[in-house]
Amino acid sequence: MTLTTLTRRALLLLTTAWLSACALKPADTLPPPIVFVHGNGDNASMWLTTVWRFESNGWPRDRLVALDMPYPLARDADDKPQAGRSSADEQMKFLADEVDRVLARTGASKVVLMGASRGGITIRHYIAHGGGAAKVSHAVLGGTPNHGVWSNPKFLPNSEFNGAGPLLTRLNNQGGPGIELTPGVKWMTIRSDSNDKYAQPDGLWIGAKGTPTNVGFDGPELKGAENVVIAGIDHRETACGPLAFAAAYRFLTGRAPVVIAAAIESRVVLDGKVSGLGVDNKPGSGNAANNLALAGATVEVYATDAASGERFGPALHRKAIGADGLWGPLAVNSKTALEFVVSADGYATTHVYRAPFPRSSTLVNLRAERIADADRDAPAMVALTRPRGYFGIPRDEIMLDGKSPPAGIAPGVAGVSLVKARLADAVPRSVAAAFNGERLVGRSWPTAGNHVVLLELND
């Protein structure tokens, strides 16, 4: 009997046990609902693989909820309105309302909150100042700048990310100097040893190379919490990586997960939200990312040859996007590579190539893009993007269009999540990428035709 067979049988037994519990026992004897809170500028899709891992270890799918904050970018000064950006209080209110909805829907008495980066600040703010202490059993914070990305009262003094600013000062002195935790909740932090771009003693990653940040590698830790250090992981991997999942799962259950990789389903159903850019998704309102529904857009999905990126026939799915922003559902085989095409007024035609999805998900979010000014003179451009982590040299093996490593990745701390290949001509052709064993192939499209091409990793 193979290890794979044993793993599948163990998973089946575990899942069956959960299902039996669902059928026979009250809500609070089930695994608690987990609400996932993404980071600055991100969206719910960053939790895609984490949700798969929890599901694959028997967590009920309807008890795993990932949020899409409408305006995910923080203000430069938290106390001053800024178009297209959100305050700490606005983020807290959105989370509080979602927790109440989850509790009402599931019948549970408390939720688990798991946050990435800024999402962890939102969680702390909600628990300390928004009534969350009575509604949260556990809080897991991955890469959260709990003591700031910098700590300097003279540089952006009212920023949410300033350790010397009002919000973090208040959170780190609850009920007395140095009291950093709200009681009644079990706390875990997960951090990198030294590879988190936002927990660095030097200001390189905030545009101030050579200037001390007054924050160390241990900035994400909290006094009194279970503080986990994982060597080599980057800022996003502190929340979304496999080792972070394993640590969180053990913290919540008291045991190691049965599997780390996603258990494969033969037939998958996919869905997600289409969003855009700017204050209101309209041209001229800026290029900052938002998570608002891009109503009026059109999405087409094609099955592709995983080896060449070529389409297999006509679109499998086509939908005009409504007020809810959802582009699906689409049922496909879990061995099918896909090309998603987003078209909308004021945007480039955006082609997103993805490797086969091993499991169903409602977190396949898409964003319409615009061609960057620096790319307009290129015959064609193809970008490789890693939404759940960063590229690091020499840590990672990365290839894009035959170049390894691609241009744009400096050795040292992993801090770049998107790299581009500038193609010499506009003739459509296959473009291959690879990242630590994951291979992905798409097709180039001419820039002059107003096309943006993304090869998006699933890892």
Coordinates of C-alpha atoms in Angstrom, one line a residue:
M1 CA 0.0 0.0 0.0
T2 CA 1.4 3.4 -1.0
L3 CA 1.8 6.4 1.2
T4 CA -0.6 8.3 -1.0
T5 CA -3.2 5.6 -0.5
L6 CA -2.7 5.7 3.3
T7 CA -3.0 9.5 3.2
R8 CA -6.2 9.4 1.2
R9 CA -7.7 6.8 3.6
A10 CA -6.8 8.8 6.6
L11 CA -8.3 11.9 5.1
L12 CA -11.5 10.0 4.2
L13 CA -11.8 8.8 7.8
L14 CA -11.2 12.3 9.1
T15 CA -13.7 13.9 6.8
T16 CA -16.3 11.2 7.5
A17 CA -15.8 11.9 11.2
W18 CA -16.4 15.6 10.7
L19 CA -19.5 15.0 8.6
S20 CA -20.9 12.7 11.2
A21 CA -20.3 15.4 13.8
C22 CA -22.1 17.9 11.6
A23 CA -25.1 15.6 11.4
L24 CA -25.4 14.6 15.0
K25 CA -24.0 17.3 17.2
P26 CA -24.6 21.0 18.1
A27 CA -22.8 23.8 16.3
D28 CA -20.2 24.4 18.9
T29 CA -18.9 20.8 18.7
L30 CA -17.9 21.3 15.1
P31 CA -14.6 23.0 14.1
P32 CA -15.1 26.7 14.7
P33 CA -15.7 29.0 11.8
I34 CA -12.4 30.6 10.6
V35 CA -12.6 34.2 9.2
F36 CA -9.5 35.1 7.1
V37 CA -8.5 38.7 6.9
H38 CA -6.1 39.7 4.0
G39 CA -3.4 42.3 4.1
N40 CA -2.8 45.7 2.7
G41 CA -3.7 46.0 -1.0
D42 CA -4.7 42.3 -1.2
N43 CA -8.0 40.4 -1.5
A44 CA -9.6 37.2 -0.4
S45 CA -7.9 35.1 -3.0
M46 CA -4.6 35.2 -1.1
W47 CA -6.2 32.6 1.2
L48 CA -7.0 30.2 -1.7
T49 CA -4.4 27.5 -0.8
T50 CA -4.9 27.9 3.0
V51 CA -8.6 27.2 2.6
W52 CA -7.8 24.1 0.5
R53 CA -5.5 22.9 3.2
F54 CA -8.1 23.3 5.9
E55 CA -10.7 21.6 3.8
S56 CA -8.3 18.7 3.0
N57 CA -8.0 18.1 6.7
G58 CA -11.7 17.9 7.2
W59 CA -12.7 21.5 8.1
P60 CA -16.2 22.1 6.7
R61 CA -16.0 24.3 3.6
D62 CA -18.9 26.5 4.8
R63 CA -16.9 27.3 8.0
L64 CA -14.0 28.9 6.1
V65 CA -14.7 32.5 5.2
A66 CA -12.2 34.8 3.5
L67 CA -13.1 38.6 3.4
D68 CA -12.7 41.1 0.6
M69 CA -12.2 44.5 2.2
P70 CA -13.7 47.1 -0.2
Y71 CA -10.7 49.4 -0.1
P72 CA -7.7 47.3 1.0
L73 CA -5.0 50.0 1.1
A74 CA -4.4 51.9 4.3
R75 CA -4.4 55.7 4.4
D76 CA -1.1 57.5 4.7
A77 CA -2.5 59.2 7.8
D78 CA -5.2 57.1 9.5
D79 CA -7.0 60.2 10.8
K80 CA -7.3 61.9 7.4
P81 CA -9.7 60.8 4.6
Q82 CA -8.0 59.6 1.5
A83 CA -9.8 58.6 -1.7
G84 CA -9.8 54.9 -2.4
R85 CA -8.2 54.0 0.9
S86 CA -9.5 52.8 4.3
S87 CA -9.0 53.7 7.9
A88 CA -8.3 51.3 10.7
D89 CA -11.8 51.9 12.1
E90 CA -13.4 51.2 8.7
Q91 CA -11.6 47.9 8.4
M92 CA -12.5 47.0 12.0
K93 CA -16.2 47.8 11.3
F94 CA -16.2 45.6 8.2
L95 CA -14.7 42.7 10.1
A96 CA -17.1 43.1 13.0
D97 CA -20.1 43.0 10.7
E98 CA -18.8 39.9 8.9
V99 CA -18.1 38.1 12.2
D100 CA -21.7 38.7 13.3
R101 CA -23.0 37.3 10.0
V102 CA -20.8 34.2 10.3
L103 CA -21.9 33.6 13.9
A104 CA -25.6 34.0 12.9
R105 CA -25.3 31.7 9.9
T106 CA -23.3 28.9 11.7
G107 CA -24.8 29.0 15.2
A108 CA -21.3 29.0 16.6
S109 CA -20.6 31.1 19.7
K110 CA -17.1 32.2 18.6
V111 CA -14.9 32.4 15.6
V112 CA -11.2 32.0 14.9
L113 CA -9.6 34.9 13.1
M114 CA -6.5 34.5 10.9
G115 CA -4.9 37.6 9.5
A116 CA -2.1 38.4 7.1
S117 CA 0.0 41.5 7.7
R118 CA -2.4 44.5 8.0
G119 CA -5.2 42.0 8.5
G120 CA -3.6 41.2 11.9
I121 CA -3.8 44.8 12.9
T122 CA -7.5 44.9 12.0
I123 CA -8.0 41.7 14.1
R124 CA -6.2 43.2 17.1
H125 CA -8.2 46.5 16.8
Y126 CA -11.5 44.6 16.6
I127 CA -10.7 42.4 19.6
A128 CA -9.4 45.3 21.7
H129 CA -11.8 48.1 20.7
G130 CA -14.7 46.7 18.7
G131 CA -16.3 44.1 20.9
G132 CA -14.5 41.1 19.4
A133 CA -13.1 39.7 22.7
A134 CA -16.4 38.1 23.4
K135 CA -16.7 36.6 19.9
V136 CA -13.2 35.3 19.1
S137 CA -11.6 32.1 20.6
H138 CA -8.3 32.2 18.7
A139 CA -6.3 34.8 16.7
V140 CA -3.5 33.8 14.4
L141 CA -1.4 36.7 13.0
G142 CA 1.0 36.1 10.1
G143 CA 3.6 38.7 9.4
T144 CA 1.6 41.4 11.2
P145 CA 3.7 44.5 11.9
N146 CA 2.7 44.5 15.5
H147 CA 5.4 47.0 16.4
G148 CA 5.3 48.8 13.1
V149 CA 7.0 48.6 9.7
W150 CA 8.9 51.5 11.1
S151 CA 8.8 53.2 14.5
N152 CA 9.5 56.9 14.2
P153 CA 7.2 59.8 15.4
K154 CA 8.5 62.1 12.7
F155 CA 7.9 59.9 9.6
L156 CA 4.2 59.5 8.7
P157 CA 3.4 59.8 12.4
N158 CA -0.3 58.8 12.1
S159 CA 0.2 55.9 9.8
E160 CA -1.4 52.6 10.8
F161 CA 2.1 51.0 10.2
N162 CA 4.1 53.3 12.5
G163 CA 5.0 51.6 15.7
A164 CA 5.2 55.0 17.4
G165 CA 1.8 56.0 16.0
P166 CA -1.5 56.3 17.9
L167 CA -3.1 52.9 16.9
L168 CA -0.1 50.6 17.5
T169 CA 0.9 52.5 20.7
R170 CA -2.6 52.0 22.0
L171 CA -2.7 48.3 21.0
N172 CA 0.7 47.6 22.6
N173 CA -0.1 49.2 25.9
Q174 CA -3.6 47.8 26.7
G175 CA -4.4 48.4 30.4
G176 CA -0.8 49.3 31.2
P177 CA 2.7 49.8 29.7
G178 CA 3.8 46.8 27.6
I179 CA 0.5 44.9 27.9
E180 CA 0.0 43.8 24.3
L181 CA -2.8 41.2 24.4
T182 CA -6.5 41.5 24.9
P183 CA -7.4 38.8 27.5
G184 CA -9.8 36.0 26.9
V185 CA -8.4 35.1 23.4
K186 CA -5.7 32.6 22.6
W187 CA -3.0 34.3 20.5
M188 CA -0.4 33.1 18.0
T189 CA 2.0 35.1 15.9
I190 CA 4.0 33.6 13.0
R191 CA 7.1 35.4 11.6
S192 CA 10.1 34.8 9.5
D193 CA 13.6 34.6 11.1
S194 CA 14.9 37.4 8.9
N195 CA 13.2 37.2 5.4
D196 CA 10.1 39.4 6.0
K197 CA 10.5 42.6 3.9
Y198 CA 8.3 44.5 6.5
A199 CA 10.2 43.4 9.6
Q200 CA 13.7 44.7 8.7
P201 CA 16.0 47.0 10.7
D202 CA 16.9 48.9 7.5
G203 CA 14.4 51.0 5.6
L204 CA 15.2 49.6 2.1
W205 CA 11.6 48.2 1.6
I206 CA 9.9 51.5 2.6
G207 CA 12.1 53.5 0.2
A208 CA 14.6 54.7 2.9
K209 CA 17.7 52.5 2.4
G210 CA 20.3 53.1 5.0
T211 CA 17.8 54.6 7.5
P212 CA 17.0 52.6 10.6
T213 CA 13.4 51.6 11.0
N214 CA 13.7 51.0 14.8
V215 CA 12.0 47.7 14.2
G216 CA 13.7 44.3 14.3
F217 CA 13.1 40.9 12.7
D218 CA 11.0 40.1 15.8
G219 CA 8.6 43.0 15.2
P220 CA 5.6 40.7 14.5
E221 CA 5.9 39.0 18.0
L222 CA 3.5 39.9 20.8
K223 CA 4.3 39.6 24.5
G224 CA 2.4 36.6 26.0
A225 CA 1.4 35.1 22.7
E226 CA 2.6 31.8 21.2
N227 CA 5.3 33.3 18.9
V228 CA 6.4 30.9 16.1
V229 CA 9.5 31.6 14.0
I230 CA 9.9 29.8 10.7
A231 CA 13.3 30.1 9.0
G232 CA 13.4 31.5 5.4
I233 CA 9.7 32.2 4.8
D234 CA 8.8 35.6 3.3
H235 CA 6.2 38.2 4.4
R236 CA 3.2 36.6 2.7
E237 CA 4.3 33.0 3.5
T238 CA 4.0 33.9 7.2
A239 CA 0.2 33.7 6.7
C240 CA -0.3 31.8 3.4
G241 CA 2.5 29.3 3.2
P242 CA 2.3 25.6 4.0
L243 CA 4.5 25.8 7.1
A244 CA 2.3 28.6 8.5
F245 CA -0.8 26.5 7.9
A246 CA 0.8 23.6 9.8
A247 CA 1.6 25.9 12.7
A248 CA -1.9 27.4 12.7
Y249 CA -3.6 24.0 12.4
R250 CA -1.7 22.6 15.4
F251 CA -2.4 25.8 17.4
L252 CA -6.2 25.4 16.8
T253 CA -6.5 21.6 17.1
G254 CA -3.6 20.4 19.2
R255 CA -2.4 18.1 16.5
A256 CA -0.5 18.1 13.3
P257 CA -2.5 18.2 10.0
V258 CA -2.9 14.9 8.2
V259 CA -1.9 16.4 4.9
I260 CA -0.3 19.7 3.8
A261 CA -1.0 19.6 0.1
A262 CA -4.5 20.1 -1.2
A263 CA -6.5 16.8 -1.6
I264 CA -7.4 16.5 -5.3
E265 CA -11.1 16.5 -6.4
S266 CA -11.7 15.0 -9.8
R267 CA -14.4 17.7 -10.6
V268 CA -14.0 21.2 -9.4
V269 CA -16.4 24.2 -9.4
L270 CA -14.8 27.6 -9.6
D271 CA -16.0 31.1 -8.9
G272 CA -14.8 34.5 -7.7
K273 CA -15.1 38.2 -7.9
V274 CA -14.0 40.5 -10.7
S275 CA -12.7 43.9 -9.5
G276 CA -10.8 46.9 -10.9
L277 CA -8.8 49.9 -10.0
G278 CA -9.2 53.4 -8.6
V279 CA -11.8 55.0 -6.4
D280 CA -14.8 53.8 -8.4
N281 CA -13.4 51.5 -11.1
K282 CA -13.6 54.3 -13.6
P283 CA -10.8 55.7 -15.8
G284 CA -9.2 58.8 -14.2
S285 CA -10.0 57.7 -10.6
G286 CA -6.5 56.2 -10.0
N287 CA -4.8 52.9 -10.3
A288 CA -4.9 51.8 -6.7
A289 CA -6.3 48.3 -6.3
N290 CA -9.8 47.9 -4.9
N291 CA -12.1 45.0 -4.2
L292 CA -15.3 46.5 -5.6
A293 CA -17.3 44.6 -8.1
L294 CA -16.5 45.6 -11.7
A295 CA -20.1 45.5 -13.0
G296 CA -20.3 45.6 -16.7
A297 CA -17.1 43.6 -17.3
T298 CA -17.1 40.4 -19.3
V299 CA -15.3 37.2 -18.4
E300 CA -14.5 34.3 -20.7
V301 CA -12.7 31.1 -19.7
Y302 CA -10.9 28.8 -22.0
A303 CA -9.4 25.4 -21.5
T304 CA -5.7 25.4 -22.6
D305 CA -2.9 23.1 -23.4
A306 CA -0.7 23.1 -20.3
A307 CA 2.4 22.6 -22.5
S308 CA 1.7 25.4 -24.9
G309 CA -1.0 27.7 -23.6
E310 CA -3.0 27.2 -26.8
R311 CA -6.8 27.3 -26.4
F312 CA -8.8 24.1 -26.9
G313 CA -11.7 25.4 -28.9
P314 CA -14.3 28.0 -27.9
A315 CA -14.8 29.4 -24.5
L316 CA -16.0 27.0 -21.8
H317 CA -17.8 29.9 -20.0
R318 CA -18.8 33.5 -20.7
K319 CA -20.5 35.9 -18.3
A320 CA -21.4 39.6 -18.1
I321 CA -20.5 40.7 -14.6
G322 CA -23.4 42.0 -12.5
A323 CA -23.5 44.0 -9.3
D324 CA -22.2 41.1 -7.1
G325 CA -19.0 40.9 -9.2
L326 CA -19.1 37.1 -9.5
W327 CA -17.9 35.6 -12.8
G328 CA -18.9 31.9 -12.2
P329 CA -19.7 29.2 -11.4
L330 CA -17.7 27.0 -13.8
A331 CA -17.4 23.2 -13.5
V332 CA -14.2 21.7 -14.9
N333 CA -11.9 18.8 -14.6
S334 CA -9.1 19.2 -12.1
K335 CA -6.6 18.4 -14.8
T336 CA -7.6 21.3 -17.0
A337 CA -5.3 24.4 -17.4
L338 CA -7.3 27.6 -17.9
E339 CA -7.1 31.0 -19.4
F340 CA -9.3 33.7 -17.9
V341 CA -10.0 36.8 -20.1
V342 CA -11.4 40.0 -18.5
S343 CA -12.7 42.7 -20.7
A344 CA -14.1 46.1 -19.5
D345 CA -14.3 49.6 -20.7
G346 CA -11.3 51.7 -19.6
Y347 CA -9.1 48.6 -19.1
A348 CA -6.8 46.4 -21.1
T349 CA -8.0 43.0 -22.2
T350 CA -6.5 41.0 -19.3
H351 CA -5.4 37.4 -19.9
V352 CA -4.8 35.3 -16.8
Y353 CA -3.3 31.8 -17.3
R354 CA -3.6 29.3 -14.4
A355 CA -2.4 25.8 -13.9
P356 CA -5.2 23.2 -13.2
F357 CA -7.1 23.7 -9.9
P358 CA -6.9 20.7 -7.6
R359 CA -10.0 21.7 -5.7
S360 CA -13.1 23.8 -5.9
S361 CA -13.0 27.4 -4.8
T362 CA -15.0 30.6 -4.7
L363 CA -11.8 32.6 -4.2
V364 CA -10.6 32.7 -7.9
N365 CA -10.7 36.5 -7.9
L366 CA -9.8 38.4 -11.1
R367 CA -8.8 42.0 -11.6
A368 CA -9.0 44.0 -14.8
E369 CA -5.6 45.7 -15.5
R370 CA -4.3 48.6 -17.4
I371 CA -1.0 48.7 -19.3
A372 CA 1.7 50.4 -17.3
D373 CA 3.2 53.5 -19.0
A374 CA 6.7 51.9 -18.9
D375 CA 5.4 48.9 -20.9
R376 CA 3.6 50.7 -23.7
D377 CA 6.5 50.6 -26.1
A378 CA 7.1 46.9 -25.7
P379 CA 5.8 44.7 -28.5
A380 CA 4.5 42.3 -25.9
M381 CA 4.8 41.8 -22.1
V382 CA 4.2 38.8 -20.0
A383 CA 4.2 38.9 -16.2
L384 CA 4.7 36.1 -13.7
T385 CA 2.9 36.8 -10.5
R386 CA 2.8 35.0 -7.1
P387 CA -0.1 36.4 -5.0
R388 CA 0.6 34.2 -1.9
G389 CA 4.3 34.8 -1.6
Y390 CA 7.4 36.6 -3.0
F391 CA 10.3 35.7 -5.2
G392 CA 13.7 35.4 -3.5
I393 CA 17.2 34.9 -4.8
P394 CA 19.0 32.5 -4.1
R395 CA 16.2 30.9 -2.1
D396 CA 13.9 30.1 -5.1
E397 CA 14.4 28.6 -8.5
I398 CA 12.5 31.0 -10.9
M399 CA 12.3 31.0 -14.7
L400 CA 10.4 33.2 -17.1
D401 CA 10.6 32.9 -20.9
G402 CA 13.9 31.0 -20.6
K403 CA 15.6 33.4 -18.3
S404 CA 16.5 32.2 -14.8
P405 CA 16.3 34.2 -12.7
P406 CA 14.2 36.8 -14.5
A407 CA 15.2 40.4 -14.4
G408 CA 13.9 42.5 -11.5
I409 CA 14.7 40.2 -8.6
A410 CA 17.6 41.4 -6.4
P411 CA 19.4 38.8 -4.2
G412 CA 18.6 38.9 -0.5
V413 CA 15.2 39.4 1.2
A414 CA 12.3 38.1 -0.8
G415 CA 10.2 41.2 -1.7
V416 CA 9.0 41.1 -5.3
S417 CA 5.8 39.2 -6.2
L418 CA 5.6 40.1 -9.9
V419 CA 8.3 39.9 -12.6
K420 CA 8.0 40.8 -16.3
A421 CA 9.4 39.5 -19.5
R422 CA 9.7 42.1 -22.3
L423 CA 9.3 40.3 -25.6
A424 CA 11.1 41.3 -28.8
D425 CA 8.1 41.1 -31.1
A426 CA 4.4 41.0 -31.1
V427 CA 3.9 37.6 -32.8
P428 CA 1.8 35.5 -30.4
R429 CA 3.8 32.5 -29.0
S430 CA 4.1 30.3 -25.9
V431 CA 5.7 31.7 -22.8
A432 CA 6.8 29.4 -20.1
A433 CA 7.4 30.0 -16.4
A434 CA 8.5 27.9 -13.5
F435 CA 8.8 28.4 -9.8
N436 CA 10.2 25.8 -7.4
G437 CA 8.8 22.9 -9.5
E438 CA 5.5 24.5 -10.5
R439 CA 5.4 25.0 -14.2
L440 CA 3.0 27.3 -16.0
V441 CA 2.6 28.2 -19.7
G442 CA 0.6 31.0 -21.4
R443 CA 0.5 32.9 -24.6
S444 CA 1.8 36.3 -25.5
W445 CA -0.6 39.0 -26.8
P446 CA 0.4 42.3 -28.5
T447 CA 0.7 45.4 -26.3
A448 CA -0.5 47.5 -29.2
G449 CA -3.8 45.6 -29.1
N450 CA -4.3 46.7 -25.5
H451 CA -3.5 43.3 -23.9
V452 CA -2.1 42.5 -20.5
V453 CA -0.9 38.9 -19.8
L454 CA -0.4 37.4 -16.4
L455 CA 0.9 33.9 -15.5
E456 CA -0.5 33.4 -12.0
L457 CA 1.0 30.8 -9.8
N458 CA -1.3 28.6 -7.6
D459 CA 1.3 28.0 -4.9

